[in-house]
mmCIF file of the C-alpha atoms, coordinates in Angstrom:
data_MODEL
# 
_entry.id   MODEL 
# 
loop_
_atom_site.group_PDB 
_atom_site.id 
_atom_site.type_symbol 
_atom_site.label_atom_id 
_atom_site.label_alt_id 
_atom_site.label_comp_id 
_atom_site.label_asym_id 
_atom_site.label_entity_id 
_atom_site.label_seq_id 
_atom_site.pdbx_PDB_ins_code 
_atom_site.Cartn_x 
_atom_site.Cartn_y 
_atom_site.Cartn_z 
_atom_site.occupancy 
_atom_site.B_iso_or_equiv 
_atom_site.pdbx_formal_charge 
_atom_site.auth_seq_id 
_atom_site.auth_comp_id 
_atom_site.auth_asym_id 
_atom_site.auth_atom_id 
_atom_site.pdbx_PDB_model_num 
ATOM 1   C CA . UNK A 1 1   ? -77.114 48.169 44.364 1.00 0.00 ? 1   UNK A CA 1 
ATOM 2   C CA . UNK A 1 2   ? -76.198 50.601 41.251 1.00 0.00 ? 2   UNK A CA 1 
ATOM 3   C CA . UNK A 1 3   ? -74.876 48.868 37.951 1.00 0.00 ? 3   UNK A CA 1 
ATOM 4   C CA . UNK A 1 4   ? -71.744 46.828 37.766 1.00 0.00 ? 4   UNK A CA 1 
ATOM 5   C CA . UNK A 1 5   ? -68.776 48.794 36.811 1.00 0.00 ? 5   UNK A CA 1 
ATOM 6   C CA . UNK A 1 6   ? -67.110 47.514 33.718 1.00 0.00 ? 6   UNK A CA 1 
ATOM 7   C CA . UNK A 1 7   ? -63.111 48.689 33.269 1.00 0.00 ? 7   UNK A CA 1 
ATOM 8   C CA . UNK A 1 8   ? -60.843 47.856 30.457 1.00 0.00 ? 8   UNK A CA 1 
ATOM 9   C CA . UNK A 1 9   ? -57.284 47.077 32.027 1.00 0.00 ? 9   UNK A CA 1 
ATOM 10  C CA . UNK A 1 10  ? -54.344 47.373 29.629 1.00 0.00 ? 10  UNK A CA 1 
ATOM 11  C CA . UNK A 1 11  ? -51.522 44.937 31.404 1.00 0.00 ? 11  UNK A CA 1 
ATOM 12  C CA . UNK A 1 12  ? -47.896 45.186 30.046 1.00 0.00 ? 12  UNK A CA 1 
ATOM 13  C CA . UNK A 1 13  ? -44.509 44.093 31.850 1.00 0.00 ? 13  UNK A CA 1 
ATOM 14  C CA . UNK A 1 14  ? -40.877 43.635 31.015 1.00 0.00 ? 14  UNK A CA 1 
ATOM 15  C CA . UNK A 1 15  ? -40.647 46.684 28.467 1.00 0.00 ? 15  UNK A CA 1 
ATOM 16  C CA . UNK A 1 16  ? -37.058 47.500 29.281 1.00 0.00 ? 16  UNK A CA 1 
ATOM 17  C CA . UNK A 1 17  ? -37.371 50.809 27.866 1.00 0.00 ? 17  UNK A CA 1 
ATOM 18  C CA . UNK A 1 18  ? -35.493 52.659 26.395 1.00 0.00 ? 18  UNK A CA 1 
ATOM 19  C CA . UNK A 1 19  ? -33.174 50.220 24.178 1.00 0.00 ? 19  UNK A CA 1 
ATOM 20  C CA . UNK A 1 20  ? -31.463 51.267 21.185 1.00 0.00 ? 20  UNK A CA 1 
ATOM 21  C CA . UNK A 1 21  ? -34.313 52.230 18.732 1.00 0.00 ? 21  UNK A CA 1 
ATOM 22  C CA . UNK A 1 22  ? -37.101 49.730 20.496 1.00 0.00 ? 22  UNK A CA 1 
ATOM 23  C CA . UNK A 1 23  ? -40.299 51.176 20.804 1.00 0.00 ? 23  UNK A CA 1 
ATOM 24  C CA . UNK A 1 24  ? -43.874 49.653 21.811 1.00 0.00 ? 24  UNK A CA 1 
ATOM 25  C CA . UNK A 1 25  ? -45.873 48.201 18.992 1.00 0.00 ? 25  UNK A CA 1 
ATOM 26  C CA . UNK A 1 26  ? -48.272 50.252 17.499 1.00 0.00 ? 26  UNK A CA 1 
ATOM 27  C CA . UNK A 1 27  ? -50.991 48.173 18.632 1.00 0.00 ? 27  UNK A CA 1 
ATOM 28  C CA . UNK A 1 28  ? -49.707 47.967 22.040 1.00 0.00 ? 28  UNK A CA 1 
ATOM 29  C CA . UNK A 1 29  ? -49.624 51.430 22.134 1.00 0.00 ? 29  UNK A CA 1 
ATOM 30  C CA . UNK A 1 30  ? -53.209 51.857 21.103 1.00 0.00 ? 30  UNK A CA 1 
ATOM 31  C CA . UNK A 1 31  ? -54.804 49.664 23.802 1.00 0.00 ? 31  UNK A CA 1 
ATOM 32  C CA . UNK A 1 32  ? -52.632 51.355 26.546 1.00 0.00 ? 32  UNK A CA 1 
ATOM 33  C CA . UNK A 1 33  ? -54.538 54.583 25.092 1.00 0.00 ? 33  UNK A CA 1 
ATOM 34  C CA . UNK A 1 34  ? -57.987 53.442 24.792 1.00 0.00 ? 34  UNK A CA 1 
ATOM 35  C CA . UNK A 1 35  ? -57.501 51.539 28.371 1.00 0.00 ? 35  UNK A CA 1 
ATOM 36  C CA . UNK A 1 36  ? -59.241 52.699 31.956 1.00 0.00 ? 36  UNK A CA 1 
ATOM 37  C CA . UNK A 1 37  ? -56.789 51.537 33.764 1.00 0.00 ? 37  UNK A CA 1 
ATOM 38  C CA . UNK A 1 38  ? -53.133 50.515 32.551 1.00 0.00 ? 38  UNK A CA 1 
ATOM 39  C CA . UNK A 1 39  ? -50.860 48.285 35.110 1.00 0.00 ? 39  UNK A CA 1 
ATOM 40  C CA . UNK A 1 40  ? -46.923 47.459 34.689 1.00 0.00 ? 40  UNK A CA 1 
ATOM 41  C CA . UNK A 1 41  ? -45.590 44.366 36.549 1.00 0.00 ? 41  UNK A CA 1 
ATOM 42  C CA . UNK A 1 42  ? -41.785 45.960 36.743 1.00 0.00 ? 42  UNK A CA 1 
ATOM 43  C CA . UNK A 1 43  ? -38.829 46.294 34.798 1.00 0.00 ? 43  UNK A CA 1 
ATOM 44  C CA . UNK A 1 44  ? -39.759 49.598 32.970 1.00 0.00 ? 44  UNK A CA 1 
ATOM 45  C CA . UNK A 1 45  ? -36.174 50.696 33.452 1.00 0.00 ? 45  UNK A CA 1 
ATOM 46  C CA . UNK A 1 46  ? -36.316 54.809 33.509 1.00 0.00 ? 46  UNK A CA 1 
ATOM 47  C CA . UNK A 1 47  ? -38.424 57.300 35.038 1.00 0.00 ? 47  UNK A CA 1 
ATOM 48  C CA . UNK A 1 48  ? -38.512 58.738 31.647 1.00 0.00 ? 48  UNK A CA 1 
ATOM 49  C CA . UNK A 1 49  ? -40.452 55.747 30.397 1.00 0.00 ? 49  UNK A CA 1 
ATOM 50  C CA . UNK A 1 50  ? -42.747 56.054 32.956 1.00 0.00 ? 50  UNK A CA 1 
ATOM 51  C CA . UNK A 1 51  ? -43.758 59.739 31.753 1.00 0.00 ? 51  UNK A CA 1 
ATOM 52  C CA . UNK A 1 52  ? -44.070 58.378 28.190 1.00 0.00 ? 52  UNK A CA 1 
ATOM 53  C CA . UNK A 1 53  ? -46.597 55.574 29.649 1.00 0.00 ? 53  UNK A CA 1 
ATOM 54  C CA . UNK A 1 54  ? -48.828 58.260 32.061 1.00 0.00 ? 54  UNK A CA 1 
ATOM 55  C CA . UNK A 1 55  ? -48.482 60.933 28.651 1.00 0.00 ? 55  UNK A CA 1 
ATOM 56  C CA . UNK A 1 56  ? -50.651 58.480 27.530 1.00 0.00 ? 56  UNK A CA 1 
ATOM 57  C CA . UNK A 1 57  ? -53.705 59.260 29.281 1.00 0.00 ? 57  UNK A CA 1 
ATOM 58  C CA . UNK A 1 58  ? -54.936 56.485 31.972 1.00 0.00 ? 58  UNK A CA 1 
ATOM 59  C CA . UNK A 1 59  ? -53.853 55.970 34.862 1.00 0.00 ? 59  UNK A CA 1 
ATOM 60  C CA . UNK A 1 60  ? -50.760 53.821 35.790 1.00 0.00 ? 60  UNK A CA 1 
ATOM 61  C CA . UNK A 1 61  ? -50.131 51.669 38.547 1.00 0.00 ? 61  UNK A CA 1 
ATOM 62  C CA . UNK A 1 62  ? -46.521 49.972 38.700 1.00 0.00 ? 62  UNK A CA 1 
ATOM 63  C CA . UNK A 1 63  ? -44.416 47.899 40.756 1.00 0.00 ? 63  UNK A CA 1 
ATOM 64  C CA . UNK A 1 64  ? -40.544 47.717 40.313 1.00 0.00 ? 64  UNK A CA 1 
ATOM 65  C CA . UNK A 1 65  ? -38.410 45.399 38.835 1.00 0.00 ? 65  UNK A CA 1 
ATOM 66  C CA . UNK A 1 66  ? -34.886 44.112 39.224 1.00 0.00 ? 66  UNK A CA 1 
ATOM 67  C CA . UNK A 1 67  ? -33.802 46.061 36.298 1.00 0.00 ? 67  UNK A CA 1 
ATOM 68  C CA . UNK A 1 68  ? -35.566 49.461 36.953 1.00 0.00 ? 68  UNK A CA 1 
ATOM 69  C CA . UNK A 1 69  ? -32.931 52.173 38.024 1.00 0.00 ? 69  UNK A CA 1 
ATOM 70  C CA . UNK A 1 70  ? -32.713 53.533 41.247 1.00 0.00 ? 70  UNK A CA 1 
ATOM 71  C CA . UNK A 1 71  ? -35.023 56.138 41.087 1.00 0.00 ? 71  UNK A CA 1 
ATOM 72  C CA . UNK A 1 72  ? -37.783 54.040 40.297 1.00 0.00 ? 72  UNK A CA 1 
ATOM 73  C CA . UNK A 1 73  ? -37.174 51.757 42.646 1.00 0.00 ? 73  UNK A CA 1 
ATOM 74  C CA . UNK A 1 74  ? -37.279 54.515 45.207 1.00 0.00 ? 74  UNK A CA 1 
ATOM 75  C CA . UNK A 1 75  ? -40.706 56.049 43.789 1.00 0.00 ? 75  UNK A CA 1 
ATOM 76  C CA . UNK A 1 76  ? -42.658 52.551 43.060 1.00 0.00 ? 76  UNK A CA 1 
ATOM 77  C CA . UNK A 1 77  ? -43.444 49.612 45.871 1.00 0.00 ? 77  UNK A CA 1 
ATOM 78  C CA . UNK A 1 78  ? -42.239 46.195 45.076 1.00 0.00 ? 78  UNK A CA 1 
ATOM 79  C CA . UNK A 1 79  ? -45.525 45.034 44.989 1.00 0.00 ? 79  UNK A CA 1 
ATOM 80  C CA . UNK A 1 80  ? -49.012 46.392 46.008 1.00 0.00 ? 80  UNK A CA 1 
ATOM 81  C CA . UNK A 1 81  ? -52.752 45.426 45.372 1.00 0.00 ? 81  UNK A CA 1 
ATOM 82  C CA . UNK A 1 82  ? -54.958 47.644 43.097 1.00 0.00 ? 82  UNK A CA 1 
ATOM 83  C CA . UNK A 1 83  ? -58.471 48.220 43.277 1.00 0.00 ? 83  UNK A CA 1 
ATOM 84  C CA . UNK A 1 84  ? -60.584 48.532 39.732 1.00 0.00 ? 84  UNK A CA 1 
ATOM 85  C CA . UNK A 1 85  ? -64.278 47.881 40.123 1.00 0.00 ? 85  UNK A CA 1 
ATOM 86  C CA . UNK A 1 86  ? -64.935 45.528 42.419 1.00 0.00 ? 86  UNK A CA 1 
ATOM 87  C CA . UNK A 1 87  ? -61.950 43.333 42.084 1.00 0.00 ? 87  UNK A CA 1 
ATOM 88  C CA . UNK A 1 88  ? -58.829 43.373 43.514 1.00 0.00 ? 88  UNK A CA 1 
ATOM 89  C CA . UNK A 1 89  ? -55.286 42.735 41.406 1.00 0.00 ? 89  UNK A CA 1 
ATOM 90  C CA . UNK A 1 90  ? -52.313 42.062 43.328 1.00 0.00 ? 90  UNK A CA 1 
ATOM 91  C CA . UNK A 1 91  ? -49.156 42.911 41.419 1.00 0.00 ? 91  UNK A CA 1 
ATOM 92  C CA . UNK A 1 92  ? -45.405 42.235 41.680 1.00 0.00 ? 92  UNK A CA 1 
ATOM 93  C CA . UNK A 1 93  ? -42.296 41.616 39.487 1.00 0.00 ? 93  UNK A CA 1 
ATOM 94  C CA . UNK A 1 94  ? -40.648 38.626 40.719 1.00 0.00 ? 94  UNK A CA 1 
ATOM 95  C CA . UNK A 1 95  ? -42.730 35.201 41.062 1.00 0.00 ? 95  UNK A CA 1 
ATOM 96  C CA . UNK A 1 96  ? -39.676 33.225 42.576 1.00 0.00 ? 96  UNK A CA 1 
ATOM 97  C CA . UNK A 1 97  ? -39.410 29.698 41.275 1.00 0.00 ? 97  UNK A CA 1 
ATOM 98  C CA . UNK A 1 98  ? -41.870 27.849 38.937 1.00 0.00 ? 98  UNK A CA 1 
ATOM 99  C CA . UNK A 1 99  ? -42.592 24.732 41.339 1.00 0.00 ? 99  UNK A CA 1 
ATOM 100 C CA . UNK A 1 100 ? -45.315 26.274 43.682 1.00 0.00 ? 100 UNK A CA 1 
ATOM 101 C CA . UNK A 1 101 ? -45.290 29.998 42.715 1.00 0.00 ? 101 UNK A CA 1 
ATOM 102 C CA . UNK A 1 102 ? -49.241 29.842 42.345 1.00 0.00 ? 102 UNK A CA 1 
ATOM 103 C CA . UNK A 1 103 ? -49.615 28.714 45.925 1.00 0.00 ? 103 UNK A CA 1 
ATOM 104 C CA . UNK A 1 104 ? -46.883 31.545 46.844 1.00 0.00 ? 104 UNK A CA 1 
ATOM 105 C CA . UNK A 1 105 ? -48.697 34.109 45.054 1.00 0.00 ? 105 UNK A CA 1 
ATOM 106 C CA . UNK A 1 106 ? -51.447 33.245 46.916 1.00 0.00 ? 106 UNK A CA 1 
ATOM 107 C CA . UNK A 1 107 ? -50.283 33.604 49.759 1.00 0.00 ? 107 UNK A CA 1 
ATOM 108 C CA . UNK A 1 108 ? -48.411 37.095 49.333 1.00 0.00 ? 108 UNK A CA 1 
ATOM 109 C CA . UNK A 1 109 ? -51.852 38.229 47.879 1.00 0.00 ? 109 UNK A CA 1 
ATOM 110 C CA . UNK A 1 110 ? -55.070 37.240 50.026 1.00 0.00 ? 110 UNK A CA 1 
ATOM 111 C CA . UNK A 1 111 ? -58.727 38.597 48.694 1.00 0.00 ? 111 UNK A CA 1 
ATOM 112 C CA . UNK A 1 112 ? -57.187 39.024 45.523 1.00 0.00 ? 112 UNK A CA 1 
ATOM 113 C CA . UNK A 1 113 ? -59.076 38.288 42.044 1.00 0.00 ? 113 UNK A CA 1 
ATOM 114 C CA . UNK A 1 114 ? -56.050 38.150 40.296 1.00 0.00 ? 114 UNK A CA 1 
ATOM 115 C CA . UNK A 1 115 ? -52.111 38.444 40.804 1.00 0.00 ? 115 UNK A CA 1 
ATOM 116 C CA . UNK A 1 116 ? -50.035 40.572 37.893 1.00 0.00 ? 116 UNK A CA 1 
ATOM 117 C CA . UNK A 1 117 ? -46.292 38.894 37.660 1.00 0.00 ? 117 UNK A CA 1 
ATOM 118 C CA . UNK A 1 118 ? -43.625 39.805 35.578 1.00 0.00 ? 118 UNK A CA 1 
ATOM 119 C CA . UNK A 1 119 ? -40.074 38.749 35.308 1.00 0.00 ? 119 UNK A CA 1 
ATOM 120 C CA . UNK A 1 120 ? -40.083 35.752 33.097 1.00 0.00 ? 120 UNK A CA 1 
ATOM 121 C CA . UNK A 1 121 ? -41.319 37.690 29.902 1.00 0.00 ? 121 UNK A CA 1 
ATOM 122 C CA . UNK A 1 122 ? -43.545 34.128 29.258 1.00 0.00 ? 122 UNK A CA 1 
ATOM 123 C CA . UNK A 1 123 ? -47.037 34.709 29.388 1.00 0.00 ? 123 UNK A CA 1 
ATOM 124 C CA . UNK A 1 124 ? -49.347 32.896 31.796 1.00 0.00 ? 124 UNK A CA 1 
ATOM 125 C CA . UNK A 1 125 ? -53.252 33.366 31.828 1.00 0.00 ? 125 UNK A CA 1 
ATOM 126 C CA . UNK A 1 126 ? -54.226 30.535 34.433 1.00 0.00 ? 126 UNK A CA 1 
ATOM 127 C CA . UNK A 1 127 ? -56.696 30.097 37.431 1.00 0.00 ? 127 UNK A CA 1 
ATOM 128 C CA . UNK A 1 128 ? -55.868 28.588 40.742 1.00 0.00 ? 128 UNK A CA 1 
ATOM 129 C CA . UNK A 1 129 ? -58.346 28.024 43.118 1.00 0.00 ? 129 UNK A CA 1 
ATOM 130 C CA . UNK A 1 130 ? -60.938 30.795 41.534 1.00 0.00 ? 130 UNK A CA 1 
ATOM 131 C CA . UNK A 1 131 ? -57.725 33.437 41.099 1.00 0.00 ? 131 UNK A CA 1 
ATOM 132 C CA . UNK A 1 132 ? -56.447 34.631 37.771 1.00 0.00 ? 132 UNK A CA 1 
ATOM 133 C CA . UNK A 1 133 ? -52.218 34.075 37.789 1.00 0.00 ? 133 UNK A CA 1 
ATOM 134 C CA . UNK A 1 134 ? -51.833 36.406 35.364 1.00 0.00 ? 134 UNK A CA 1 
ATOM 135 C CA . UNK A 1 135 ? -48.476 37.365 33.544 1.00 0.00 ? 135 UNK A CA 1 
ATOM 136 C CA . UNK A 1 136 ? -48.454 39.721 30.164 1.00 0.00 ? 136 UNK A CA 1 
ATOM 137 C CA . UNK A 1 137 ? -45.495 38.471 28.675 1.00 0.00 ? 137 UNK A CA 1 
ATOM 138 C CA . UNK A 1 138 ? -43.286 41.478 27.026 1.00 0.00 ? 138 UNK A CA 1 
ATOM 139 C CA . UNK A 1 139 ? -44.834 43.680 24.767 1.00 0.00 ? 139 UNK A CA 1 
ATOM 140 C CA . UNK A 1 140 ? -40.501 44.395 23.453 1.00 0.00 ? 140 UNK A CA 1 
ATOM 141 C CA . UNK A 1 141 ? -38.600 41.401 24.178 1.00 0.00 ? 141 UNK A CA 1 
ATOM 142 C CA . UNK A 1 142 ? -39.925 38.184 23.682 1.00 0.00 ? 142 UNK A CA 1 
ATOM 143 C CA . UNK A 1 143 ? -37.050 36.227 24.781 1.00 0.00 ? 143 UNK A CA 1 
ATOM 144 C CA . UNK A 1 144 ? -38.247 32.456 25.495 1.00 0.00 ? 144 UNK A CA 1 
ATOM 145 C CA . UNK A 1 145 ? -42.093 33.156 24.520 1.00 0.00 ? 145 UNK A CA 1 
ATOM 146 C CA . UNK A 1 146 ? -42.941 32.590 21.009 1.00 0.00 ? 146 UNK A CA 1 
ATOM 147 C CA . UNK A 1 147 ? -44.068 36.072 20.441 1.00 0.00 ? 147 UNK A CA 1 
ATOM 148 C CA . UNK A 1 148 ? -44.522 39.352 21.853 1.00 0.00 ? 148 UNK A CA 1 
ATOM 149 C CA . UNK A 1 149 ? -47.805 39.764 24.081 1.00 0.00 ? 149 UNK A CA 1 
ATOM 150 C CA . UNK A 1 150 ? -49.840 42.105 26.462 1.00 0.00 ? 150 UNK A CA 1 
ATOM 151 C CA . UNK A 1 151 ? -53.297 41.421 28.588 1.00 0.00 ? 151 UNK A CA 1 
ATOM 152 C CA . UNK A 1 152 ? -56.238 42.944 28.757 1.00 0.00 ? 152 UNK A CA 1 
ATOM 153 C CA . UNK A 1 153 ? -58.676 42.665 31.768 1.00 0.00 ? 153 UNK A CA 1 
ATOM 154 C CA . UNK A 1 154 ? -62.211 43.447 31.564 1.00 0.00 ? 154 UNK A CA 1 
ATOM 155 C CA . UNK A 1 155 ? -63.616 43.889 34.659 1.00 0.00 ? 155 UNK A CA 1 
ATOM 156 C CA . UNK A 1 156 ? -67.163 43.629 35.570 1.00 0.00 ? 156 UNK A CA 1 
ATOM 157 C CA . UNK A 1 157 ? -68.033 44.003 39.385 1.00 0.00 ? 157 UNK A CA 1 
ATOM 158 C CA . UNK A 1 158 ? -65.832 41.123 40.502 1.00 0.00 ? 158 UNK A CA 1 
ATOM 159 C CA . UNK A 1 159 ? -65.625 39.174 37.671 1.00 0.00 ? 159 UNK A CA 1 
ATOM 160 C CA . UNK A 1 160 ? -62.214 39.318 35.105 1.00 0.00 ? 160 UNK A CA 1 
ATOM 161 C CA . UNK A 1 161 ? -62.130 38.202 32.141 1.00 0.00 ? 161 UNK A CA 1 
ATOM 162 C CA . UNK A 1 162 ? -58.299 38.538 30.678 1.00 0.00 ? 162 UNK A CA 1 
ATOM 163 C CA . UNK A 1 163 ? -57.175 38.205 26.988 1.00 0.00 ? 163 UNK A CA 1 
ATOM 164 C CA . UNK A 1 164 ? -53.597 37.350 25.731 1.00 0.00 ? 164 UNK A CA 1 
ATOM 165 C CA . UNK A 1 165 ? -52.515 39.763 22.888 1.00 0.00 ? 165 UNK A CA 1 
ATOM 166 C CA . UNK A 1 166 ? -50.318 38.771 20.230 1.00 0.00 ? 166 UNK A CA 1 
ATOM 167 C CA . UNK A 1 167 ? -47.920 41.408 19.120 1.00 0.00 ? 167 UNK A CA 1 
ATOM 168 C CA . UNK A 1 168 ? -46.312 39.423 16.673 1.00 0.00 ? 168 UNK A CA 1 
ATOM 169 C CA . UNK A 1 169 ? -42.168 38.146 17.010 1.00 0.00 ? 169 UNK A CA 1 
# 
């Protein structure tokens, strides 16, 4: 057995880019760069800001949301599982309702370390039955959360270990 891989995993959602003059924090910006891997659970909006986010330099593995324009939503899955290390992320934009979306996700994602959800723009960094339910909040538009946020995954073999980053209001 070689050594245990360890990634960094920038996780964003919800951008809804581009919006008048909004642009990603600075910081958000920088951890996307310095990332191995960054994912988007859906509602990037245009093709165009998917460029800007693979300009960037990682790789970037997306689902589509309800707001994304056609032409994303032709050129992304609704949801899909990604490999980094040893663990496997599950990832889509819509949850459904609060009352029994963990089991759900579950469910829709088997083997999975951790399921990436989006939608709600509130961030969630909880385990259920030895899974990480993982949503990063919106790095633009806060809406109900008290702030702006992103995650970041470090991944060793199997093992995640996510972090909730405050971008400020």
């Amino acid at each position: 057995m070689g050594p245990l891989i360890v990634m960094r995993i920038a996780v964003i959602s919800d951008t809804h880019m581009p919006r008048g003059v909004r642009a990603l924090p600075e910081e958000c910006v920088d951890r996307l760069r310095a990332a191995d891997l960054i994912l988007h659970g859906g509602d990037i909006v245009t093709a165009a800001f998917l460029e800007e986010l693979r300009a960037l330099g990682p790789p970037v593995e997306a689902v589509y949301g309800n707001m994304d324009e056609p032409v994303l939503k032709a050129s992304l899955p609704k949801e899909r599982v990604v490999e980094a290390g040893e663990a496997r992320i599950g990832i889509v934009h819509i949850p459904g309702p609060r009352v029994g979306r963990e089991a759900r996700l579950l469910a829709r994602f088997p083997g999975c370390d951790a399921i990436v959800y989006g939608h709600t723009h509130v961030p969630e960094v909880e385990r259920h039955e030895n899974v990480w339910i993982l949503n990063p909040g919106s790095p633009t538009e806060r809406r109900s959360a008290p702030e702006r946020t992103m995650l970041e995954l470090v991944v060793t073999g199997r093992e995640l270990a996510p972090t909730l980053i405050s971008l400020g209001t």
